[in-house]
Amino acid sequence: MGKITGYLEYPRVHEEYAPVKERVLNFKEFIKTLPRDKAEIQAARCMSCGTPFCTNACPLHNVDPDFSDAIYNKKWKEAYDILSSTNNFPEITGRICPALCEASCALAFNDEATGNKSIERSIIDHAWEDGYVVPEPSPVKTGKKVAVIGSGPSGLACAQQLARAGHDVTVFEKNDRIGGLMRLGIPDFKLSKALIDRRAEQMKQEGVTFVLNTFVGKEGDLPQGVHCDATRRIDPSEIMKDFDAVVLSGGSETPRDLKAPGRELKGVHFALEYLIPQNKEDSDGTASPINVKDKTVVVIGGGDTGSDCVGTALRQGAKFVHQIELFPEPPREQNKLLTWPDWPRILRTSSSHDEGTELGRLDRLYALNTKAFIGENGSLKKLRLCKIKLENGRPVDIPDTEFEMEADYAFLAMGFLHPTDLTLDGFGVAKDKRGNAAATYELDTGFRTSVDKVFAAGDMRRGQSLVVWAISEGRRCAREVDRYLMGDSCLPPF
Ligand SMILES: Cc1cc2nc3c(=O)[nH]c(=O)nc-3n(C[C@H](O)[C@H](O)[C@H](O)COP(=O)(O)OP(=O)(O)OC[C@H]3O[C@@H](n4cnc5c(N)ncnc54)[C@H](O)[C@@H]3O)c2cc1C
């Protein structure tokens, strides 16, 4: 523990945010990394409790008390070694993780949590600056070949671990750039894509090969709303022939649709049909076909994806954004006696929501069901909505409460159902009840699908989730693949 009385002496340190009026003028990151002196004070607040709930809550089991102690003692290289021993991409989780660790911090019980996420970001951003982050190629090659299908955080973490264990790893990606949802879903203002490029470079130097624009799966049409830049298809039988093991890490890409009348109108889109072209515009200047400047936008769905649509619409200059949610508004305050140290189900307010509120261009509405999209000349003009109440936990329409809301655009951000069948069926792997790749999670047999030598990790196995879970699954899966190929593994179990 750095400073025994630190948590009594110092209030929580907050990262600096660019002012709302400035930051909505562009798509650049607007949160500044904690400078070293502030990170050292933040770290001094860690109580190093006997039972580190933070480490337990983190899917990667980041050892927050240990790297905080190192930082407090100005041992930045040691802090980097501790952090990178559990997390392949801390610069990413340090920006976009919801920080499950902070919700379970013992200090959070009656004070503000230690800012673990900001410490994590500070350590890794300074480690890159200091030149500590270098390629770690394996000195020994096993001669085994592994194919990783999908280059999201689970595929990348898995590939990096396997390459460091000496295997010959090829990552196949159907889109024209690597990173999965980190690259094409999450906007630049939350995560600069230069960070993914820098990691890709490191991985190439560790021996990982990336094959882009290549879909691996059965022939057929992908569901509406699944983005695909592929210019060629490889049949799974070829991959099975050419590789000693295969990891399916293709994410949970099938979006939940809202099949109300008028769904086909111009202006009604899946969220990713809106976010992906904007991300591409930010990286290479290709103008997005959807621009909501001076338009009224309705975002249907209250999660991360919906919030990213809000931030994007505000930056494009939307006149007004309504974000509507089917379920009633969650409680604003956490009842810590009931929920701590678990992740509480409370109202979440993102930086995009703060922007909309400060600019007076956002409202968040709850307990509303969308009954119809109404158009004129084929384009969306209004939504017909209806209030709901919960009966036995299920939303039920309240009679005679229908009303109309003007809208030029509606973005459907209601989550993702399961992976694409063309990928899973192509390999013939069994699915679970929700349509994900069925693969166990136990240590020693984990991540194996019903087909020999085929493994699954990330959203493709667990359903839509978080980047931190994807990295964790990729790491764990790599260990199981290594054990399958070599009989044993030196890769860490977490
Ligand atoms: C808009 C949005 C915002 C989000 N914000 C956050 C956030 O702030 N914080 C957070 O923690 N999580 C967030 N998430 C969730 C997070 O991005 C995902 O949980 C995570 O990316 C899943 O990682 P993955 O590697 O399993 O899959 P993905 O990231 O989905 O990557 C899968 C990759 O596989 C490729 N692929 C699929 N099938 C094939 C195939 N057959 N052949 C070749 N390639 C294939 C896809 O093109 C894709 O690149 C967000 C999600 C969305 C949609």
Coordinates of C-alpha atoms in Angstrom, one line a residue, residues 12-204:
R12 CA -10.6 11.6 -5.9
V13 CA -8.7 13.1 -8.8
H14 CA -10.6 13.4 -12.1
E15 CA -9.3 13.4 -15.6
E16 CA -9.5 16.6 -17.5
Y17 CA -12.3 16.8 -20.1
A18 CA -12.3 19.3 -23.0
P19 CA -15.3 21.8 -22.6
V20 CA -18.5 20.5 -24.2
K21 CA -18.9 23.3 -26.7
E22 CA -15.4 22.7 -28.0
R23 CA -15.4 18.9 -28.1
V24 CA -18.7 18.5 -30.1
L25 CA -17.1 20.4 -33.0
N26 CA -15.0 17.3 -33.9
F27 CA -14.7 13.6 -33.4
K28 CA -11.4 13.6 -31.5
E29 CA -10.8 12.1 -28.1
F30 CA -11.5 14.8 -25.4
I31 CA -10.4 13.2 -22.1
K32 CA -6.8 13.9 -21.1
T33 CA -4.6 11.2 -19.6
L34 CA -3.8 11.9 -16.0
P35 CA -0.3 13.4 -15.7
R36 CA 2.2 11.5 -13.6
D37 CA 1.9 13.6 -10.5
K38 CA -1.9 13.4 -10.4
A39 CA -1.8 9.7 -11.1
E40 CA 0.5 9.2 -8.1
I41 CA -2.0 11.0 -5.8
Q42 CA -4.9 9.0 -7.3
A43 CA -2.9 5.8 -6.6
A44 CA -2.3 6.9 -3.0
R45 CA -6.0 6.6 -2.4
C46 CA -6.0 2.8 -3.0
M47 CA -6.5 1.2 0.4
S48 CA -5.0 -2.1 -0.7
C49 CA -7.8 -3.9 1.2
G50 CA -7.0 -7.4 2.3
T51 CA -9.6 -8.7 -0.1
P52 CA -9.2 -6.7 -3.4
F53 CA -12.8 -6.7 -4.7
C54 CA -11.5 -4.7 -7.7
T55 CA -9.2 -7.5 -8.9
N56 CA -12.1 -10.0 -8.4
A57 CA -14.6 -7.8 -10.3
C58 CA -12.3 -7.2 -13.3
P59 CA -12.7 -10.0 -15.9
L60 CA -9.0 -9.6 -16.5
H61 CA -8.2 -9.7 -12.8
N62 CA -6.1 -6.5 -13.1
V63 CA -4.1 -6.2 -9.9
D64 CA -5.0 -2.6 -9.1
P65 CA -3.6 -2.5 -5.6
D66 CA -0.2 -3.6 -6.8
F67 CA 0.1 -1.2 -9.7
S68 CA -1.3 1.7 -7.6
D69 CA 1.4 1.0 -5.0
A70 CA 4.1 1.0 -7.7
I71 CA 2.8 4.3 -9.1
Y72 CA 2.7 5.9 -5.7
N73 CA 6.3 5.0 -5.3
K74 CA 7.1 6.4 -8.8
K75 CA 8.0 2.9 -10.2
W76 CA 6.4 3.4 -13.5
K77 CA 8.1 0.5 -15.3
E78 CA 7.1 -1.8 -12.5
A79 CA 3.5 -0.6 -12.7
Y80 CA 3.6 -1.3 -16.5
D81 CA 4.9 -4.8 -15.9
I82 CA 2.1 -5.5 -13.5
L83 CA -0.6 -4.1 -15.7
S84 CA 0.6 -5.8 -18.9
S85 CA 0.8 -9.1 -17.1
T86 CA -3.0 -9.3 -17.1
N87 CA -4.1 -7.0 -20.0
N88 CA -3.0 -7.0 -23.6
F89 CA -4.6 -3.6 -24.4
P90 CA -4.9 -1.4 -21.3
E91 CA -4.9 1.8 -23.4
I92 CA -8.3 0.6 -24.7
T93 CA -9.9 -0.6 -21.4
G94 CA -8.3 2.5 -19.8
R95 CA -10.6 4.6 -22.1
I96 CA -13.8 2.6 -22.7
C97 CA -14.2 0.1 -19.9
P98 CA -17.2 0.8 -17.6
A99 CA -14.7 0.0 -14.8
L100 CA -16.4 -2.9 -12.9
C101 CA -13.4 -2.6 -10.6
E102 CA -14.4 0.9 -9.4
A103 CA -18.0 -0.2 -8.6
S104 CA -16.6 -2.8 -6.3
C105 CA -13.8 -0.7 -4.7
A106 CA -14.1 -0.8 -0.9
L107 CA -13.6 3.0 -0.8
A108 CA -16.7 3.3 -3.1
F109 CA -18.9 2.1 -0.2
N110 CA -19.0 5.5 1.4
D111 CA -16.8 7.7 -0.7
E112 CA -15.7 8.0 -4.4
A113 CA -13.8 4.9 -5.6
T114 CA -10.1 4.9 -6.4
G115 CA -9.9 5.9 -10.0
N116 CA -8.4 2.6 -11.2
K117 CA -9.4 3.3 -14.8
S118 CA -7.6 6.6 -15.0
I119 CA -4.5 5.0 -13.3
E120 CA -4.5 2.2 -15.9
R121 CA -4.7 4.7 -18.7
S122 CA -1.9 6.8 -17.2
I123 CA 0.4 3.8 -16.8
I124 CA 0.0 2.6 -20.3
D125 CA 0.0 5.9 -22.1
H126 CA 3.2 6.8 -20.2
A127 CA 4.7 3.3 -20.9
W128 CA 4.3 3.9 -24.6
E129 CA 5.9 7.3 -24.2
D130 CA 8.8 5.9 -22.2
G131 CA 9.4 3.1 -24.8
Y132 CA 8.5 0.2 -22.4
V133 CA 6.0 -1.3 -24.8
V134 CA 7.9 -3.3 -27.4
P135 CA 7.2 -6.4 -29.5
E136 CA 7.7 -9.6 -27.5
P137 CA 8.3 -12.2 -30.2
S138 CA 8.7 -15.8 -29.0
P139 CA 12.3 -17.0 -29.1
V140 CA 11.1 -20.5 -29.9
K141 CA 8.7 -21.5 -32.7
T142 CA 6.4 -24.5 -32.3
G143 CA 5.6 -25.0 -36.0
K144 CA 1.9 -25.1 -35.1
K145 CA -0.5 -23.0 -37.2
V146 CA -3.6 -21.3 -35.7
A147 CA -6.3 -19.4 -37.6
V148 CA -8.2 -16.7 -35.7
I149 CA -11.5 -15.7 -37.4
G150 CA -12.4 -12.1 -36.4
S151 CA -10.1 -9.3 -35.3
G152 CA -12.1 -7.7 -32.5
P153 CA -10.6 -7.5 -29.0
S154 CA -11.1 -11.2 -28.3
G155 CA -9.4 -12.3 -31.5
L156 CA -6.5 -9.8 -31.2
A157 CA -5.8 -10.7 -27.5
C158 CA -6.0 -14.4 -28.4
A159 CA -3.7 -14.0 -31.4
Q160 CA -1.1 -12.0 -29.4
Q161 CA -1.0 -14.6 -26.6
L162 CA -0.6 -17.5 -29.1
A163 CA 2.1 -15.7 -31.1
R164 CA 4.0 -15.0 -27.9
A165 CA 3.7 -18.8 -27.1
G166 CA 5.5 -19.5 -30.4
H167 CA 2.6 -20.4 -32.7
D168 CA 2.2 -19.2 -36.3
V169 CA -1.0 -17.1 -36.1
T170 CA -3.1 -15.8 -39.0
V171 CA -6.0 -13.5 -38.2
F172 CA -8.8 -13.4 -40.9
E173 CA -11.1 -10.3 -40.9
K174 CA -14.0 -9.7 -43.3
N175 CA -13.7 -5.9 -43.0
D176 CA -11.1 -3.7 -44.5
R177 CA -9.4 -2.9 -41.2
I178 CA -8.8 -4.7 -37.9
G179 CA -10.3 -4.1 -34.5
G180 CA -13.9 -5.3 -34.7
L181 CA -16.4 -3.1 -32.9
M182 CA -13.5 -1.1 -31.3
R183 CA -12.6 0.1 -34.8
L184 CA -15.9 0.4 -36.5
G185 CA -18.6 0.6 -33.8
I186 CA -17.0 2.8 -31.0
P187 CA -16.6 6.4 -32.1
D188 CA -13.2 8.1 -32.3
F189 CA -14.2 10.6 -29.5
K190 CA -14.2 7.6 -27.1
L191 CA -11.3 5.7 -28.6
S192 CA -8.7 7.0 -31.1
K193 CA -8.1 4.4 -33.8
A194 CA -4.4 5.2 -33.8
L195 CA -4.2 3.1 -30.7
I196 CA -5.4 0.0 -32.6
D197 CA -2.9 0.7 -35.4
R198 CA -0.1 0.9 -33.0
R199 CA -1.0 -2.5 -31.4
A200 CA -1.4 -4.1 -34.9
E201 CA 2.1 -3.0 -35.7
Q202 CA 3.4 -4.5 -32.5
M203 CA 1.6 -7.8 -33.3
K204 CA 2.9 -7.9 -36.8

